[in-house]
Amino acid sequence: VADPAVIAAFPLVDDPGTAFLAWTTTPWTLISNLLLAVGPSITYVKAQTESGRYIVAEALAAQVLGEDFEVLERMTGEALAGTRYTPPFDHYVGHPGAHVVATADYVTTEDGTGIVHTAPAFGADDFETARRLGVDMVNPIRRDGHFEDDIPLVGGLWFKDADKPICRDLKERGLLFKRDQ
Ligand code: VAL
């Protein structure tokens, strides 16, 4: 089964009309998102498009957003550090230190959006970034590979079977980014 690559929107707490965009091939990990990672010296843009205002790396803006956008602001990743955002799912809202932008040297502009969805339980880089920030990891998946029963939307599901309901739910809430939507 191929991994569905999606781009999810993470609205800024202090500017809800603007959202960070992050690309992932593992939508089932979005429930466990605790941080977004940016490259400290990468340039990012806040861009106005037909469908909304988004922050992505300048070098990837045309690839992600299409040609039709207006740059409203430019900033470095360093300047974005600490920015608070609303995670796509609210199960871990309030987790100490979570749901802010972190800087990390491994972030590149090779692919995706230049912003890395960070779920510490499911990636070595993710784990290390969270550890550096003093954010404890969370893991909603039982040892048998199924989500804990109390997780909304996907409780009890085999982790990979969660991709579909998660993508559907994101789409319904306008958090699944599609160019030309
Ligand atoms: N950071 C990875 C991703 O963006 C995982 C490990 C969450 O898909």
PDB file of C-alpha atoms and ligand atoms in Angstrom:
ATOM      1  CA  VAL A   1       0.000   0.000   0.000  1.00  0.00           C
ATOM      2  CA  ALA A   2       1.464   3.342  -1.046  1.00  0.00           C
ATOM      3  CA  ASP A   3       1.840   6.075   1.523  1.00  0.00           C
ATOM      4  CA  PRO A   4      -0.555   8.927   0.815  1.00  0.00           C
ATOM      5  CA  ALA A   5       1.506  12.136   0.750  1.00  0.00           C
ATOM      6  CA  VAL A   6      -0.497  15.058   2.042  1.00  0.00           C
ATOM      7  CA  ILE A   7       0.083  18.682   2.949  1.00  0.00           C
ATOM      8  CA  ALA A   8      -1.652  19.737   6.143  1.00  0.00           C
ATOM      9  CA  ALA A   9      -2.373  23.273   7.318  1.00  0.00           C
ATOM     10  CA  PHE A  10      -1.439  24.398  10.825  1.00  0.00           C
ATOM     11  CA  PRO A  11      -3.119  27.757  11.565  1.00  0.00           C
ATOM     12  CA  LEU A  12      -1.149  30.286  13.625  1.00  0.00           C
ATOM     13  CA  VAL A  13      -2.711  30.894  17.047  1.00  0.00           C
ATOM     14  CA  ASP A  14      -2.094  34.638  16.835  1.00  0.00           C
ATOM     15  CA  ASP A  15      -3.024  34.936  13.140  1.00  0.00           C
ATOM     16  CA  PRO A  16      -5.596  32.198  12.392  1.00  0.00           C
ATOM     17  CA  GLY A  17      -6.028  33.418   8.812  1.00  0.00           C
ATOM     18  CA  THR A  18      -2.481  32.248   8.137  1.00  0.00           C
ATOM     19  CA  ALA A  19      -1.332  28.630   8.289  1.00  0.00           C
ATOM     20  CA  PHE A  20       2.001  26.819   8.170  1.00  0.00           C
ATOM     21  CA  LEU A  21       1.997  24.049   5.577  1.00  0.00           C
ATOM     22  CA  ALA A  22       3.811  20.782   6.261  1.00  0.00           C
ATOM     23  CA  TRP A  23       4.091  17.743   4.027  1.00  0.00           C
ATOM     24  CA  THR A  24       3.943  14.200   5.339  1.00  0.00           C
ATOM     25  CA  THR A  25       3.690  10.687   3.939  1.00  0.00           C
ATOM     26  CA  THR A  26       2.299   9.417   7.246  1.00  0.00           C
ATOM     27  CA  PRO A  27      -1.011  11.171   7.912  1.00  0.00           C
ATOM     28  CA  TRP A  28      -1.667   8.790  10.840  1.00  0.00           C
ATOM     29  CA  THR A  29       1.157  10.581  12.729  1.00  0.00           C
ATOM     30  CA  LEU A  30      -0.625  13.955  12.549  1.00  0.00           C
ATOM     31  CA  ILE A  31      -2.570  13.133  15.724  1.00  0.00           C
ATOM     32  CA  SER A  32       0.806  12.949  17.474  1.00  0.00           C
ATOM     33  CA  ASN A  33       2.137  16.212  16.053  1.00  0.00           C
ATOM     34  CA  LEU A  34       3.886  18.193  18.788  1.00  0.00           C
ATOM     35  CA  LEU A  35       6.152  20.607  16.894  1.00  0.00           C
ATOM     36  CA  LEU A  36       6.864  22.055  13.480  1.00  0.00           C
ATOM     37  CA  ALA A  37      10.534  22.244  12.518  1.00  0.00           C
ATOM     38  CA  VAL A  38      12.030  24.942  10.282  1.00  0.00           C
ATOM     39  CA  GLY A  39      15.609  25.537   9.147  1.00  0.00           C
ATOM     40  CA  PRO A  40      17.039  28.483  11.101  1.00  0.00           C
ATOM     41  CA  SER A  41      18.656  30.129   8.071  1.00  0.00           C
ATOM     42  CA  ILE A  42      16.057  29.110   5.464  1.00  0.00           C
ATOM     43  CA  THR A  43      13.958  31.993   4.099  1.00  0.00           C
ATOM     44  CA  TYR A  44      10.199  31.571   4.458  1.00  0.00           C
ATOM     45  CA  VAL A  45       7.385  33.552   2.898  1.00  0.00           C
ATOM     46  CA  LYS A  46       3.924  34.421   4.083  1.00  0.00           C
ATOM     47  CA  ALA A  47       2.010  34.223   0.823  1.00  0.00           C
ATOM     48  CA  GLN A  48      -1.529  35.152  -0.142  1.00  0.00           C
ATOM     49  CA  THR A  49      -3.196  32.666  -2.496  1.00  0.00           C
ATOM     50  CA  GLU A  50      -6.720  32.212  -3.797  1.00  0.00           C
ATOM     51  CA  SER A  51      -7.425  29.692  -1.051  1.00  0.00           C
ATOM     52  CA  GLY A  52      -5.730  31.385   1.902  1.00  0.00           C
ATOM     53  CA  ARG A  53      -2.558  32.723   3.458  1.00  0.00           C
ATOM     54  CA  TYR A  54       0.271  30.264   3.990  1.00  0.00           C
ATOM     55  CA  ILE A  55       3.842  30.118   5.271  1.00  0.00           C
ATOM     56  CA  VAL A  56       6.260  27.897   3.330  1.00  0.00           C
ATOM     57  CA  ALA A  57       9.945  28.042   2.361  1.00  0.00           C
ATOM     58  CA  GLU A  58      10.508  30.608  -0.360  1.00  0.00           C
ATOM     59  CA  ALA A  59      12.453  28.089  -2.459  1.00  0.00           C
ATOM     60  CA  LEU A  60       9.426  25.746  -2.541  1.00  0.00           C
ATOM     61  CA  ALA A  61       6.632  28.304  -2.721  1.00  0.00           C
ATOM     62  CA  ALA A  62       5.924  27.979  -6.457  1.00  0.00           C
ATOM     63  CA  GLN A  63       6.077  24.185  -6.291  1.00  0.00           C
ATOM     64  CA  VAL A  64       3.635  24.039  -3.381  1.00  0.00           C
ATOM     65  CA  LEU A  65       1.341  27.000  -4.043  1.00  0.00           C
ATOM     66  CA  GLY A  66       1.445  27.218  -7.821  1.00  0.00           C
ATOM     67  CA  GLU A  67       2.468  30.372  -9.649  1.00  0.00           C
ATOM     68  CA  ASP A  68      -0.421  32.470  -8.445  1.00  0.00           C
ATOM     69  CA  PHE A  69       0.483  33.951  -5.063  1.00  0.00           C
ATOM     70  CA  GLU A  70       1.601  37.232  -3.594  1.00  0.00           C
ATOM     71  CA  VAL A  71       4.434  37.407  -1.083  1.00  0.00           C
ATOM     72  CA  LEU A  72       3.249  39.449   1.892  1.00  0.00           C
ATOM     73  CA  GLU A  73       6.275  38.926   4.119  1.00  0.00           C
ATOM     74  CA  ARG A  74       9.661  37.215   4.181  1.00  0.00           C
ATOM     75  CA  MET A  75      11.310  35.881   7.318  1.00  0.00           C
ATOM     76  CA  THR A  76      14.006  33.442   8.360  1.00  0.00           C
ATOM     77  CA  GLY A  77      13.247  30.227  10.192  1.00  0.00           C
ATOM     78  CA  GLU A  78      15.002  31.729  13.190  1.00  0.00           C
ATOM     79  CA  ALA A  79      12.408  34.510  13.272  1.00  0.00           C
ATOM     80  CA  LEU A  80       9.587  31.932  13.230  1.00  0.00           C
ATOM     81  CA  ALA A  81      10.933  29.993  16.218  1.00  0.00           C
ATOM     82  CA  GLY A  82       8.452  29.911  19.074  1.00  0.00           C
ATOM     83  CA  THR A  83       5.427  30.814  16.927  1.00  0.00           C
ATOM     84  CA  ARG A  84       2.378  29.037  18.304  1.00  0.00           C
ATOM     85  CA  TYR A  85       0.084  27.080  16.006  1.00  0.00           C
ATOM     86  CA  THR A  86      -3.052  25.013  16.315  1.00  0.00           C
ATOM     87  CA  PRO A  87      -2.319  21.307  15.694  1.00  0.00           C
ATOM     88  CA  PRO A  88      -4.566  19.448  13.222  1.00  0.00           C
ATOM     89  CA  PHE A  89      -6.022  17.256  15.977  1.00  0.00           C
ATOM     90  CA  ASP A  90      -6.685  18.399  19.505  1.00  0.00           C
ATOM     91  CA  HIS A  91      -5.995  15.248  21.507  1.00  0.00           C
ATOM     92  CA  TYR A  92      -2.660  16.605  22.785  1.00  0.00           C
ATOM     93  CA  VAL A  93      -3.557  20.286  23.035  1.00  0.00           C
ATOM     94  CA  GLY A  94      -2.018  21.624  26.236  1.00  0.00           C
ATOM     95  CA  HIS A  95       0.912  19.196  26.183  1.00  0.00           C
ATOM     96  CA  PRO A  96       3.737  21.103  27.930  1.00  0.00           C
ATOM     97  CA  GLY A  97       5.964  23.004  25.505  1.00  0.00           C
ATOM     98  CA  ALA A  98       4.212  21.643  22.415  1.00  0.00           C
ATOM     99  CA  HIS A  99       2.673  23.218  19.317  1.00  0.00           C
ATOM    100  CA  VAL A 100       5.311  25.831  18.644  1.00  0.00           C
ATOM    101  CA  VAL A 101       7.804  26.210  15.805  1.00  0.00           C
ATOM    102  CA  ALA A 102      11.263  24.787  16.539  1.00  0.00           C
ATOM    103  CA  THR A 103      14.439  25.239  14.511  1.00  0.00           C
ATOM    104  CA  ALA A 104      16.400  22.194  13.383  1.00  0.00           C
ATOM    105  CA  ASP A 105      19.474  21.927  11.186  1.00  0.00           C
ATOM    106  CA  TYR A 106      18.218  18.893   9.249  1.00  0.00           C
ATOM    107  CA  VAL A 107      15.358  20.800   7.643  1.00  0.00           C
ATOM    108  CA  THR A 108      16.032  21.377   3.943  1.00  0.00           C
ATOM    109  CA  THR A 109      14.225  22.811   0.948  1.00  0.00           C
ATOM    110  CA  GLU A 110      14.710  19.642  -1.121  1.00  0.00           C
ATOM    111  CA  ASP A 111      11.064  18.645  -0.993  1.00  0.00           C
ATOM    112  CA  GLY A 112       7.822  19.230   0.861  1.00  0.00           C
ATOM    113  CA  THR A 113       7.271  22.751   2.165  1.00  0.00           C
ATOM    114  CA  GLY A 114      10.482  23.395   4.118  1.00  0.00           C
ATOM    115  CA  ILE A 115       8.501  22.882   7.323  1.00  0.00           C
ATOM    116  CA  VAL A 116       8.613  19.464   8.984  1.00  0.00           C
ATOM    117  CA  HIS A 117       5.645  18.011  10.838  1.00  0.00           C
ATOM    118  CA  THR A 118       7.266  16.661  13.994  1.00  0.00           C
ATOM    119  CA  ALA A 119       5.881  13.649  15.866  1.00  0.00           C
ATOM    120  CA  PRO A 120       8.597  12.610  18.341  1.00  0.00           C
ATOM    121  CA  ALA A 121       7.381   9.026  18.790  1.00  0.00           C
ATOM    122  CA  PHE A 122       7.753   8.287  15.080  1.00  0.00           C
ATOM    123  CA  GLY A 123      11.043   9.711  13.862  1.00  0.00           C
ATOM    124  CA  ALA A 124      14.601   9.888  15.187  1.00  0.00           C
ATOM    125  CA  ASP A 125      15.050  13.543  14.165  1.00  0.00           C
ATOM    126  CA  ASP A 126      11.617  14.332  15.561  1.00  0.00           C
ATOM    127  CA  PHE A 127      12.493  12.683  18.865  1.00  0.00           C
ATOM    128  CA  GLU A 128      15.790  14.556  19.130  1.00  0.00           C
ATOM    129  CA  THR A 129      14.220  17.947  18.398  1.00  0.00           C
ATOM    130  CA  ALA A 130      11.554  17.410  21.035  1.00  0.00           C
ATOM    131  CA  ARG A 131      14.157  16.260  23.540  1.00  0.00           C
ATOM    132  CA  ARG A 132      16.247  19.379  22.871  1.00  0.00           C
ATOM    133  CA  LEU A 133      13.176  21.530  23.572  1.00  0.00           C
ATOM    134  CA  GLY A 134      12.251  19.553  26.673  1.00  0.00           C
ATOM    135  CA  VAL A 135       8.989  18.339  25.150  1.00  0.00           C
ATOM    136  CA  ASP A 136       8.051  14.816  26.264  1.00  0.00           C
ATOM    137  CA  MET A 137       6.948  12.498  23.482  1.00  0.00           C
ATOM    138  CA  VAL A 138       3.439  11.149  23.187  1.00  0.00           C
ATOM    139  CA  ASN A 139       2.421   7.886  21.574  1.00  0.00           C
ATOM    140  CA  PRO A 140      -1.256   7.049  21.034  1.00  0.00           C
ATOM    141  CA  ILE A 141      -0.456   3.660  19.504  1.00  0.00           C
ATOM    142  CA  ARG A 142      -0.522   0.475  21.539  1.00  0.00           C
ATOM    143  CA  ARG A 143       2.183  -2.166  21.288  1.00  0.00           C
ATOM    144  CA  ASP A 144      -0.085  -4.204  19.035  1.00  0.00           C
ATOM    145  CA  GLY A 145      -0.081  -1.409  16.430  1.00  0.00           C
ATOM    146  CA  HIS A 146      -3.615  -0.197  17.109  1.00  0.00           C
ATOM    147  CA  PHE A 147      -4.577   3.258  18.352  1.00  0.00           C
ATOM    148  CA  GLU A 148      -5.578   3.513  22.006  1.00  0.00           C
ATOM    149  CA  ASP A 149      -9.355   3.230  22.288  1.00  0.00           C
ATOM    150  CA  ASP A 150      -9.816   6.749  23.673  1.00  0.00           C
ATOM    151  CA  ILE A 151      -8.313   8.534  20.667  1.00  0.00           C
ATOM    152  CA  PRO A 152     -11.096  10.381  18.823  1.00  0.00           C
ATOM    153  CA  LEU A 153     -11.732   9.404  15.195  1.00  0.00           C
ATOM    154  CA  VAL A 154      -9.235   6.522  15.089  1.00  0.00           C
ATOM    155  CA  GLY A 155      -9.497   4.761  18.468  1.00  0.00           C
ATOM    156  CA  GLY A 156      -8.903   1.004  18.058  1.00  0.00           C
ATOM    157  CA  LEU A 157      -7.794   1.258  14.419  1.00  0.00           C
ATOM    158  CA  TRP A 158      -4.648  -0.366  13.024  1.00  0.00           C
ATOM    159  CA  PHE A 159      -2.281   2.603  12.623  1.00  0.00           C
ATOM    160  CA  LYS A 160      -2.110   2.486   8.827  1.00  0.00           C
ATOM    161  CA  ASP A 161      -5.896   2.218   8.538  1.00  0.00           C
ATOM    162  CA  ALA A 162      -6.050   5.621  10.229  1.00  0.00           C
ATOM    163  CA  ASP A 163      -4.706   7.467   7.154  1.00  0.00           C
ATOM    164  CA  LYS A 164      -8.077   7.456   5.423  1.00  0.00           C
ATOM    165  CA  PRO A 165     -10.317   8.798   8.215  1.00  0.00           C
ATOM    166  CA  ILE A 166      -7.629  11.306   9.139  1.00  0.00           C
ATOM    167  CA  CYS A 167      -7.349  12.674   5.604  1.00  0.00           C
ATOM    168  CA  ARG A 168     -11.125  12.758   5.244  1.00  0.00           C
ATOM    169  CA  ASP A 169     -11.488  14.644   8.529  1.00  0.00           C
ATOM    170  CA  LEU A 170      -8.746  17.132   7.633  1.00  0.00           C
ATOM    171  CA  LYS A 171     -10.405  17.735   4.303  1.00  0.00           C
ATOM    172  CA  GLU A 172     -13.791  18.347   5.929  1.00  0.00           C
ATOM    173  CA  ARG A 173     -12.230  20.902   8.256  1.00  0.00           C
ATOM    174  CA  GLY A 174     -10.346  22.684   5.464  1.00  0.00           C
ATOM    175  CA  LEU A 175      -6.952  21.610   6.808  1.00  0.00           C
ATOM    176  CA  LEU A 176      -5.888  19.449   3.886  1.00  0.00           C
ATOM    177  CA  PHE A 177      -4.011  21.713   1.525  1.00  0.00           C
ATOM    178  CA  LYS A 178      -4.472  21.179  -2.189  1.00  0.00           C
ATOM    179  CA  ARG A 179      -3.144  23.486  -4.812  1.00  0.00           C
ATOM    180  CA  ASP A 180      -6.026  24.743  -6.998  1.00  0.00           C
ATOM    181  CA  GLN A 181      -8.678  23.906  -4.439  1.00  0.00           C
TER     182      GLN A 181
HETATM  183  N1  VAL B   1       8.532  13.851  10.583  1.00  0.00           N
HETATM  184  C1  VAL B   1       7.989  12.744   9.846  1.00  0.00           C
HETATM  185  C2  VAL B   1       7.012  13.241   8.790  1.00  0.00           C
HETATM  186  O1  VAL B   1       6.947  14.408   8.506  1.00  0.00           O
HETATM  187  C3  VAL B   1       7.303  11.740  10.740  1.00  0.00           C
HETATM  188  C4  VAL B   1       8.307  10.927  11.489  1.00  0.00           C
HETATM  189  C5  VAL B   1       6.300  12.341  11.642  1.00  0.00           C
HETATM  190  O2  VAL B   1       6.277  12.484   8.198  1.00  0.00           O
END
